[in-house]
Short mmCIF file of C-alpha atoms in Angstrom, two decimals:
data_model
loop_
_atom_site.label_atom_id
_atom_site.label_comp_id
_atom_site.label_asym_id
_atom_site.label_seq_id
_atom_site.Cartn_x
_atom_site.Cartn_y
_atom_site.Cartn_z
CA MET A 1 192.19 -32.36 120.23
CA VAL A 2 194.01 -29.39 118.71
CA ALA A 3 193.34 -28.82 115.07
CA PRO A 4 196.35 -28.23 112.79
CA PHE A 5 195.65 -24.47 112.16
CA LEU A 6 197.36 -21.48 113.58
CA ASN A 7 196.71 -17.81 112.96
CA MET A 8 199.50 -16.12 111.08
CA LYS A 9 201.31 -14.98 114.20
CA GLY A 10 200.99 -18.35 115.82
CA VAL A 11 199.21 -16.94 118.97
CA ALA A 12 195.88 -18.59 118.85
CA LEU A 13 195.30 -22.35 118.18
CA ALA A 14 192.04 -23.46 116.57
CA MET A 15 190.40 -25.84 119.05
CA ALA A 16 188.26 -28.24 117.04
CA GLU A 17 186.59 -29.69 120.05
CA PHE A 18 185.21 -26.29 121.26
CA GLY A 19 184.54 -24.94 117.68
CA LEU A 20 186.45 -21.78 118.19
CA ALA A 21 189.25 -20.30 116.14
CA ASP A 22 190.17 -16.64 116.60
CA GLY A 23 186.49 -15.79 116.77
CA ARG A 24 185.51 -18.08 113.92
CA ARG A 25 184.38 -21.61 113.71
CA ALA A 26 187.23 -24.23 113.58
CA PRO A 27 187.02 -27.08 111.15
CA ARG A 28 184.50 -29.86 111.95
CA LEU A 29 185.67 -33.24 112.84
CA VAL A 30 184.97 -36.19 110.69
CA ALA A 31 183.75 -39.22 112.80
CA GLY A 32 186.57 -40.15 115.20
CA VAL A 33 188.65 -43.34 115.25
CA ASP A 34 187.05 -46.23 117.23
CA PHE A 35 190.38 -47.70 118.47
CA GLU A 36 188.57 -49.79 121.09
CA GLY A 37 185.91 -51.21 118.74
CA ALA A 38 185.91 -54.61 117.25
CA LYS A 39 189.29 -55.74 115.81
CA ALA A 40 188.36 -57.89 112.85
CA PRO A 41 191.40 -59.29 111.19
CA LEU A 42 192.73 -57.20 108.18
CA GLU A 43 194.86 -58.41 105.23
CA ALA A 44 197.10 -56.43 102.97
CA ASP A 45 198.01 -57.16 99.37
CA GLU A 46 199.46 -55.49 96.32
CA HIS A 47 197.06 -54.64 93.58
CA SER A 48 197.91 -53.90 89.90
CA LEU A 49 196.63 -50.78 88.17
CA GLU A 50 194.11 -52.83 86.25
CA ARG A 51 192.91 -54.36 89.47
CA MET A 52 192.46 -50.96 91.03
CA ASP A 53 190.61 -49.71 87.88
CA ALA A 54 188.18 -52.62 88.21
CA ALA A 55 187.74 -51.73 92.02
CA GLN A 56 186.71 -48.15 91.48
CA ALA A 57 183.50 -48.61 93.30
CA ASP A 58 185.14 -50.06 96.38
CA TRP A 59 187.89 -47.35 96.14
CA ALA A 60 185.20 -44.52 96.01
CA ASP A 61 183.43 -46.12 98.88
CA LEU A 62 186.58 -46.03 100.98
CA ALA A 63 187.35 -42.45 100.12
CA ALA A 64 183.76 -41.53 101.35
CA ARG A 65 184.35 -43.04 104.78
CA ALA A 66 188.15 -42.13 104.99
CA LEU A 67 189.44 -40.85 108.40
CA GLU A 68 191.19 -38.03 106.54
CA PRO A 69 190.09 -37.07 103.11
CA ASN A 70 192.58 -36.62 100.26
CA ALA A 71 191.34 -35.67 96.86
CA PHE A 72 194.66 -36.58 95.25
CA TYR A 73 194.25 -40.25 96.24
CA GLU A 74 190.64 -40.62 95.23
CA PRO A 75 190.12 -42.58 91.97
CA GLY A 76 189.27 -39.80 89.67
CA PHE A 77 192.55 -38.16 90.18
CA ALA A 78 194.86 -41.00 91.12
CA LEU A 79 193.79 -43.31 88.24
CA ALA A 80 194.36 -40.54 85.77
CA ALA A 81 197.83 -39.78 87.07
CA ALA A 82 198.84 -43.57 87.15
CA ARG A 83 197.58 -44.08 83.65
CA HIS A 84 199.16 -41.19 81.91
CA PHE A 85 202.40 -40.54 83.77
CA PRO A 86 205.58 -42.56 82.80
CA LEU A 87 205.81 -46.11 83.99
CA SER A 88 208.69 -45.14 86.11
CA GLU A 89 206.34 -42.72 88.15
CA ARG A 90 203.54 -45.40 88.62
CA PRO A 91 202.97 -46.36 92.18
CA ARG A 92 202.42 -49.81 93.78
CA PHE A 93 198.97 -49.96 95.20
CA ILE A 94 198.95 -51.76 98.70
CA VAL A 95 195.40 -52.43 99.62
CA VAL A 96 194.19 -53.40 103.07
CA ARG A 97 190.82 -55.43 103.26
CA SER A 98 188.70 -57.12 105.91
CA ARG A 99 188.13 -60.77 105.79
CA ALA A 100 184.79 -60.01 104.09
CA GLY A 101 186.56 -58.25 101.27
CA ARG A 102 185.73 -54.69 102.17
CA MET A 103 188.47 -52.12 101.28
CA MET A 104 189.78 -50.65 104.52
CA GLY A 105 193.00 -48.91 103.51
CA LEU A 106 194.85 -47.76 100.35
CA PHE A 107 198.51 -47.10 100.44
CA PRO A 108 200.04 -46.14 97.04
CA ILE A 109 203.96 -46.47 97.44
CA VAL A 110 207.06 -45.78 95.60
CA THR A 111 210.09 -48.01 96.47
CA ALA A 112 213.46 -46.41 96.47
CA ASN A 113 216.06 -47.62 93.98
CA PRO A 114 218.28 -50.28 95.82
CA LEU A 115 221.33 -48.77 94.23
CA THR A 116 220.77 -45.06 94.57
CA GLY A 117 217.98 -44.73 96.92
CA ASP A 118 218.15 -43.98 100.68
CA GLY A 119 216.50 -47.21 101.81
CA LEU A 120 213.08 -45.73 102.52
CA THR A 121 209.71 -46.55 100.78
CA ARG A 122 207.53 -43.47 100.26
CA MET A 123 203.90 -42.75 99.79
CA TRP A 124 203.35 -41.74 96.15
CA LEU A 125 203.78 -38.03 95.80
CA HIS A 126 204.20 -36.69 92.27
CA LYS A 127 204.54 -33.09 91.15
CA GLN A 128 200.86 -32.64 90.53
CA ALA A 129 199.72 -33.80 93.94
CA ALA A 130 199.62 -31.61 97.10
CA LEU A 131 198.87 -34.40 99.66
CA ALA A 132 199.93 -38.04 100.08
CA THR A 133 197.73 -39.02 103.04
CA PRO A 134 196.65 -42.70 102.64
CA LEU A 135 192.94 -43.43 102.74
CA VAL A 136 191.90 -45.60 105.72
CA ASP A 137 188.53 -46.53 107.20
CA ARG A 138 187.69 -44.10 109.95
CA ASP A 139 186.57 -46.95 112.22
CA MET A 140 189.61 -49.12 111.87
CA ALA A 141 192.30 -46.59 110.98
CA SER A 142 195.09 -47.75 113.29
CA GLU A 143 194.42 -51.40 112.40
CA ALA A 144 194.64 -50.70 108.63
CA ILE A 145 197.94 -48.74 109.10
CA ALA A 146 199.40 -51.58 111.29
CA ALA A 147 198.37 -54.18 108.70
CA PHE A 148 200.08 -52.14 105.96
CA LEU A 149 203.30 -51.76 108.03
CA GLU A 150 203.27 -55.53 108.78
CA TRP A 151 202.91 -56.29 105.13
CA MET A 152 205.85 -54.00 104.39
CA GLU A 153 208.03 -55.84 106.79
CA THR A 154 207.41 -59.04 105.03
CA HIS A 155 207.56 -57.75 101.44
CA SER A 156 210.12 -55.06 101.45
CA ARG A 157 213.81 -54.61 102.15
CA SER A 158 213.25 -51.01 103.13
CA SER A 159 214.38 -49.82 106.56
CA GLY A 160 211.30 -47.58 106.92
CA VAL A 161 208.31 -46.01 105.28
CA VAL A 162 207.92 -42.19 104.65
CA PHE A 163 204.28 -40.92 104.98
CA SER A 164 204.87 -37.87 102.67
CA ARG A 165 202.95 -34.57 102.73
CA MET A 166 200.22 -35.13 105.35
CA PRO A 167 198.45 -32.93 107.83
CA ALA A 168 200.91 -32.67 110.78
CA ASP A 169 198.18 -32.85 113.48
CA GLY A 170 195.34 -34.35 111.55
CA ARG A 171 193.25 -37.45 112.31
CA PHE A 172 195.45 -39.77 110.21
CA ARG A 173 198.46 -38.61 112.16
CA LEU A 174 196.85 -39.48 115.42
CA ALA A 175 195.90 -43.01 114.05
CA LEU A 176 199.46 -43.37 112.77
CA ASP A 177 200.90 -42.46 116.24
CA ARG A 178 198.70 -45.15 117.84
CA ALA A 179 199.75 -47.85 115.40
CA VAL A 180 203.39 -46.91 115.90
CA VAL A 181 203.32 -46.84 119.59
CA SER A 182 201.58 -50.21 119.83
CA ALA A 183 204.33 -51.79 117.65
CA ALA A 184 207.19 -49.83 119.41
CA ARG A 185 208.37 -48.41 116.02
CA ASN A 186 210.66 -45.52 115.70
CA VAL A 187 209.42 -42.27 114.20
CA LYS A 188 211.41 -39.28 112.67
CA ILE A 189 209.93 -36.04 111.25
CA LEU A 190 211.82 -35.35 108.06
CA GLU A 191 210.23 -32.03 107.09
CA SER A 192 207.46 -29.84 108.39
CA TYR A 193 206.13 -26.49 107.30
CA GLN A 194 202.76 -24.45 107.30
CA ARG A 195 200.81 -23.46 104.28
CA ALA A 196 197.90 -21.01 103.92
CA ALA A 197 194.45 -22.32 104.45
CA LEU A 198 190.92 -20.65 104.88
CA LEU A 199 188.73 -21.70 107.76
CA PRO A 200 184.92 -20.97 107.57
CA GLY A 201 183.26 -17.91 108.86
CA GLY A 202 184.30 -14.33 108.87
CA ASP A 203 184.36 -11.55 106.23
CA ALA A 204 186.68 -11.74 103.19
CA ASP A 205 187.78 -8.06 103.60
CA GLU A 206 188.63 -8.52 107.31
CA LEU A 207 190.55 -11.79 106.52
CA CYS A 208 192.51 -10.24 103.74
CA ALA A 209 193.32 -7.23 105.82
CA ARG A 210 194.43 -9.53 108.64
CA ALA A 211 196.69 -11.63 106.30
CA GLY A 212 198.15 -8.67 104.62
CA SER A 213 197.31 -5.14 105.61
CA LYS A 214 194.62 -2.56 105.04
CA LYS A 215 196.85 -0.85 102.67
CA LYS A 216 197.19 -4.02 100.59
CA LEU A 217 193.26 -4.29 100.65
CA ALA A 218 192.92 -0.66 99.37
CA GLU A 219 195.37 -1.46 96.64
CA MET A 220 193.36 -4.51 95.60
CA ARG A 221 190.21 -2.49 95.38
CA ARG A 222 191.95 0.08 93.22
CA GLN A 223 193.08 -2.77 90.97
CA THR A 224 189.49 -4.01 90.81
CA ARG A 225 188.15 -0.59 89.74
CA ARG A 226 190.76 -0.45 87.14
CA LEU A 227 189.66 -3.75 85.67
CA ARG A 228 186.08 -2.70 85.69
CA GLU A 229 187.04 0.44 83.67
CA MET A 230 188.44 -1.82 81.01
CA GLY A 231 185.23 -4.02 80.56
CA ARG A 232 182.59 -6.19 82.20
CA LEU A 233 184.24 -8.06 85.10
CA THR A 234 182.49 -11.32 86.15
CA PHE A 235 183.33 -14.34 88.45
CA GLU A 236 182.13 -17.63 87.23
CA SER A 237 182.11 -21.17 88.62
CA HIS A 238 182.09 -24.07 86.03
CA GLU A 239 180.88 -27.30 87.63
CA THR A 240 178.93 -29.51 85.30
CA PRO A 241 180.82 -32.01 83.03
CA ASP A 242 180.29 -30.07 79.98
CA GLU A 243 181.32 -26.80 81.46
CA ILE A 244 184.50 -28.43 82.92
CA ARG A 245 185.39 -29.83 79.57
CA VAL A 246 185.44 -26.37 77.97
CA ALA A 247 186.93 -24.55 80.96
CA ALA A 248 189.75 -27.10 81.23
CA GLU A 249 190.92 -26.27 77.70
CA GLU A 250 190.68 -22.54 78.47
CA PHE A 251 192.71 -23.03 81.73
CA MET A 252 195.55 -24.85 79.73
CA ALA A 253 195.66 -22.19 77.11
CA LEU A 254 195.79 -19.39 79.70
CA GLU A 255 198.54 -21.13 81.63
CA ALA A 256 200.60 -21.74 78.51
CA SER A 257 200.34 -18.06 77.63
CA GLY A 258 202.48 -17.18 80.60
CA TRP A 259 205.81 -17.88 82.30
CA LYS A 260 204.78 -21.65 83.01
CA ALA A 261 204.93 -22.29 79.21
CA GLY A 262 208.50 -23.59 79.41
CA ARG A 263 208.30 -24.90 82.98
CA GLY A 264 205.75 -27.56 83.13
CA ALA A 265 202.58 -26.04 81.75
CA PHE A 266 200.10 -28.72 80.97
CA LEU A 267 200.04 -28.03 77.24
CA SER A 268 203.86 -28.32 77.22
CA GLU A 269 203.73 -32.15 77.62
CA PRO A 270 200.97 -34.17 75.91
CA ALA A 271 200.85 -36.65 78.68
CA LEU A 272 200.21 -33.84 81.30
CA ALA A 273 197.41 -32.36 79.06
CA THR A 274 195.82 -35.81 78.85
CA PHE A 275 196.04 -36.32 82.51
CA LEU A 276 194.37 -32.96 83.20
CA ARG A 277 191.53 -33.67 80.84
CA SER A 278 190.98 -37.15 82.16
CA ALA A 279 191.18 -36.15 85.83
CA THR A 280 188.87 -33.06 85.57
CA ARG A 281 186.34 -34.90 83.59
CA MET A 282 186.25 -37.96 85.87
CA LEU A 283 186.10 -35.73 88.93
CA ALA A 284 183.24 -33.46 87.43
CA ARG A 285 181.02 -36.56 86.95
CA GLU A 286 181.24 -37.04 90.82
CA SER A 287 180.85 -33.32 91.55
CA ARG A 288 184.37 -33.28 92.99
CA CYS A 289 185.86 -30.59 90.66
CA LYS A 290 185.13 -27.01 89.66
CA ILE A 291 186.96 -24.53 87.63
CA GLN A 292 186.49 -20.98 88.64
CA SER A 293 187.24 -18.08 86.49
CA LEU A 294 187.54 -14.21 86.53
CA ARG A 295 186.42 -12.98 83.14
CA LEU A 296 186.70 -9.62 81.32
CA ASP A 297 184.12 -9.18 78.72
CA GLY A 298 183.79 -12.99 78.73
CA ARG A 299 187.53 -13.63 78.28
CA PRO A 300 189.27 -15.46 81.12
CA ILE A 301 191.95 -13.42 82.75
CA ALA A 302 192.43 -15.73 85.80
CA MET A 303 191.36 -19.24 86.41
CA ALA A 304 191.61 -21.89 89.22
CA ILE A 305 191.07 -25.55 89.33
CA VAL A 306 189.43 -26.55 92.67
CA LEU A 307 189.09 -30.22 93.95
CA GLU A 308 186.75 -31.15 96.74
CA SER A 309 186.51 -34.15 99.21
CA GLN A 310 184.51 -34.67 102.33
CA GLY A 311 183.78 -31.02 102.81
CA ARG A 312 187.31 -29.99 102.24
CA SER A 313 188.27 -27.79 99.23
CA TYR A 314 191.68 -27.82 97.49
CA CYS A 315 192.84 -24.92 95.42
CA TRP A 316 194.91 -27.15 93.11
CA LYS A 317 196.06 -24.98 90.21
CA ILE A 318 195.84 -21.33 89.26
CA ALA A 319 196.77 -19.34 86.09
CA PHE A 320 196.29 -15.63 85.07
CA ASP A 321 196.79 -13.32 82.13
CA GLU A 322 200.33 -11.85 82.73
CA ARG A 323 199.48 -8.87 80.36
CA LEU A 324 197.32 -7.58 83.12
CA ARG A 325 199.77 -8.15 85.88
CA ALA A 326 199.39 -4.55 87.09
CA GLN A 327 195.75 -5.26 87.88
CA ALA A 328 196.72 -8.42 89.70
CA PRO A 329 193.97 -10.66 88.19
CA GLY A 330 195.18 -13.71 90.19
CA VAL A 331 194.71 -11.89 93.43
CA GLN A 332 191.25 -10.67 92.34
CA LEU A 333 190.26 -14.31 91.54
CA ILE A 334 191.40 -15.59 94.96
CA TYR A 335 189.40 -12.78 96.68
CA GLU A 336 186.28 -13.83 94.81
CA GLN A 337 187.03 -17.41 95.79
CA THR A 338 187.38 -16.47 99.33
CA LYS A 339 183.92 -14.92 99.40
CA ALA A 340 182.52 -18.03 97.67
CA HIS A 341 184.20 -20.31 100.22
CA LEU A 342 183.00 -18.27 103.16
CA ALA A 343 179.49 -18.35 101.94
CA ARG A 344 179.39 -22.19 102.08
CA PRO A 345 178.06 -23.73 105.29
CA ASP A 346 179.06 -27.14 104.13
CA LEU A 347 182.83 -26.32 103.81
CA GLU A 348 185.10 -27.46 106.61
CA TYR A 349 188.16 -25.60 105.23
CA ALA A 350 189.95 -24.75 102.10
CA ASP A 351 193.61 -25.88 101.42
CA SER A 352 195.77 -23.59 99.38
CA CYS A 353 197.96 -26.54 98.24
CA ALA A 354 200.75 -23.82 98.12
CA ILE A 355 204.32 -23.94 99.24
CA ALA A 356 205.27 -22.34 102.48
CA ASN A 357 205.42 -18.60 102.59
CA HIS A 358 203.76 -18.14 99.13
CA PRO A 359 204.00 -14.56 98.04
CA LEU A 360 200.40 -14.41 96.93
CA ILE A 361 198.05 -16.65 98.76
CA ASP A 362 199.70 -15.96 102.25
CA LYS A 363 198.77 -12.30 101.81
CA LEU A 364 195.13 -13.26 101.51
CA TRP A 365 194.44 -16.24 103.62
CA PRO A 366 195.50 -15.80 107.31
CA ASP A 367 194.98 -19.38 108.52
CA ARG A 368 197.62 -22.12 108.35
CA ILE A 369 197.68 -25.93 108.06
CA GLY A 370 200.65 -27.80 109.24
CA VAL A 371 202.07 -30.43 106.74
CA CYS A 372 204.85 -32.87 107.37
CA ASP A 373 206.80 -35.90 105.96
CA LEU A 374 207.25 -38.49 108.72
CA ALA A 375 209.39 -41.75 108.64
CA VAL A 376 208.35 -44.84 110.40
CA SER A 377 210.88 -47.74 111.02
CA LEU A 378 210.07 -51.31 110.05
CA ARG A 379 211.09 -53.09 113.35
CA SER A 380 212.41 -56.17 111.62
CA ARG A 381 215.24 -53.99 110.19
CA ARG A 382 218.25 -52.84 112.10
CA GLU A 383 217.61 -49.60 113.91
CA ARG A 384 220.84 -48.09 112.74
CA ASP A 385 219.87 -48.67 109.09
CA PHE A 386 216.73 -46.72 109.68
CA VAL A 387 218.63 -43.74 111.24
CA ALA A 388 221.12 -43.86 108.47
CA SER A 389 218.40 -43.78 105.88
CA CYS A 390 216.82 -40.74 107.59
CA ARG A 391 220.15 -39.02 107.52
CA ARG A 392 220.60 -39.60 103.84
CA ASP A 393 217.08 -38.33 103.32
CA HIS A 394 217.85 -35.13 105.21
CA ALA A 395 221.01 -34.52 103.21
CA ARG A 396 219.17 -35.07 99.91
CA ARG A 397 216.51 -32.59 100.91
CA GLN A 398 219.13 -29.91 101.89
CA MET A 399 220.96 -30.32 98.59
CA ARG A 400 217.87 -30.21 96.54
CA GLU A 401 216.58 -26.95 98.33
CA PHE A 402 220.04 -25.33 97.83
CA ALA A 403 219.91 -26.27 94.13
CA LYS A 404 216.46 -25.01 93.70
CA ARG A 405 217.24 -21.59 95.29
CA ALA A 406 220.50 -21.28 93.28
CA ALA A 407 218.72 -22.03 89.93
CA ASN A 408 215.87 -19.58 90.85
CA ARG A 409 218.36 -16.75 91.51
CA LEU A 410 220.41 -17.47 88.37
CA LEU A 411 217.48 -17.76 86.09
CA LYS A 412 215.23 -15.13 87.84
CA ARG A 413 212.48 -17.64 88.18
CA LYS A 414 209.18 -16.84 89.86
CA VAL A 415 208.14 -18.77 93.06
CA SER A 416 205.06 -20.94 92.30
#
C-alpha cells in the first residue's frame, strides 16, 4: 500500500511495503487488517463517562492493539478532556464489544444540534486535539466500524457521520473504505490537507536544508551561536512523572508570557490548566508523554509537549520566550527534537500536529502526512438529505475560514 507521506514537492511517494522513502525508511506498518478472518458478532452500545472511567484497563488494551494509533483518544488524554471541558463539549462514547465483552472499537461522537446543525454526527474533535481517528481492533477493524454505523442508523436521526481529522491514506481509512463498500454507503471528502511530519532515518541538517534552504540552515546556526554567547545552552527531555509535573508548570508559565496569553493559553482558563496537568500526569505514568525544553543557564526559553502512541510521536504543543525572538528559540528546539527523533530506532514517524503550511515547522520537516475529514451516509436516511448536509458543512467551513483570515488580518494575529 502507499503510505500517506509525500516529499515537499510531491514527487516521491513513500512506499511502506518496500520500506523506501526518498532514500530513507518509510513508516513501518502495524499488523494489517484480517478482513477474511473469523467474523464473531460485535455489539455497539453507548457508555457514560463514568463507565468509561471504570473501563480504563479495557480502553488501554484496545489502544495498544488499535489498527491506527491516536494518542488523543487514549484514556489518559481523552478522560482528562471529557472531565474538565464544559459539559457542552463532552462526547458520547459509543463502544463496540465482542460477545465475550472485549472492547473492539471506541467512537467518541458529538451530535449536531437538530435546530442549528447540518444533520451530521461527528467524531469528537476539540481544540486541544490534532486527530480524531477512532480506536478499532486491528484484526476486526472493518467489522467494528460496520457495527458502529449500524448502531448509528438505529439510534440517531443524522443523515451521516463525519470521521474528522484522520490520516487520509492510513490503515483506518482502508478499513473504513471496506466497511463502506460492503454496505453500499455514500462517501464524501469534506476537507483534506497535508501537514509536516518526520520520517525516520537521515540527517537533521540535510532534512532541514531540504525543507527550507542551506541559507536558512546557516542562519539557524548563527542564531545558535548567538544563544551560546549569552549563556549555557542545553536541551533536556523530561519524562518521569515528577519531572513532568514540574515541567508542565514551566510550560504554562512560558506560554502565558507570550502572545498566546489572551488567546487560549492554558493558564488563561482554570479548566484548561487543570486539563493539562491531569493529562500530562496520567500519560507520564504510562510513559506516553514527555516535555522537551531548550534552556539558557537553566531557564526554559522554548518547550514542547510530546505525546506518544504505538511508535508514533505527536508534537502537541510548543511555546518559546518571545524576548529572544531574534535568536528563534522555537526553531532551535525543533532542530534538537529532530535530532532526538532521528536517533530513535523505535519511532515510526513524528506528527507535527500543525496546520497546513505552518510557517515554522514546514521549513524544518520536509515530509508530509495527509489528513482529511470524510462523511459517510447512513443508508436508512434519504440520500438527498446526506448530500444537502454535506453542502451545508462545506458552506460552514468556507465561512469559518473567511472569518478567520479576516480576523487575523484585522488584528494582526500570528498563525499558530
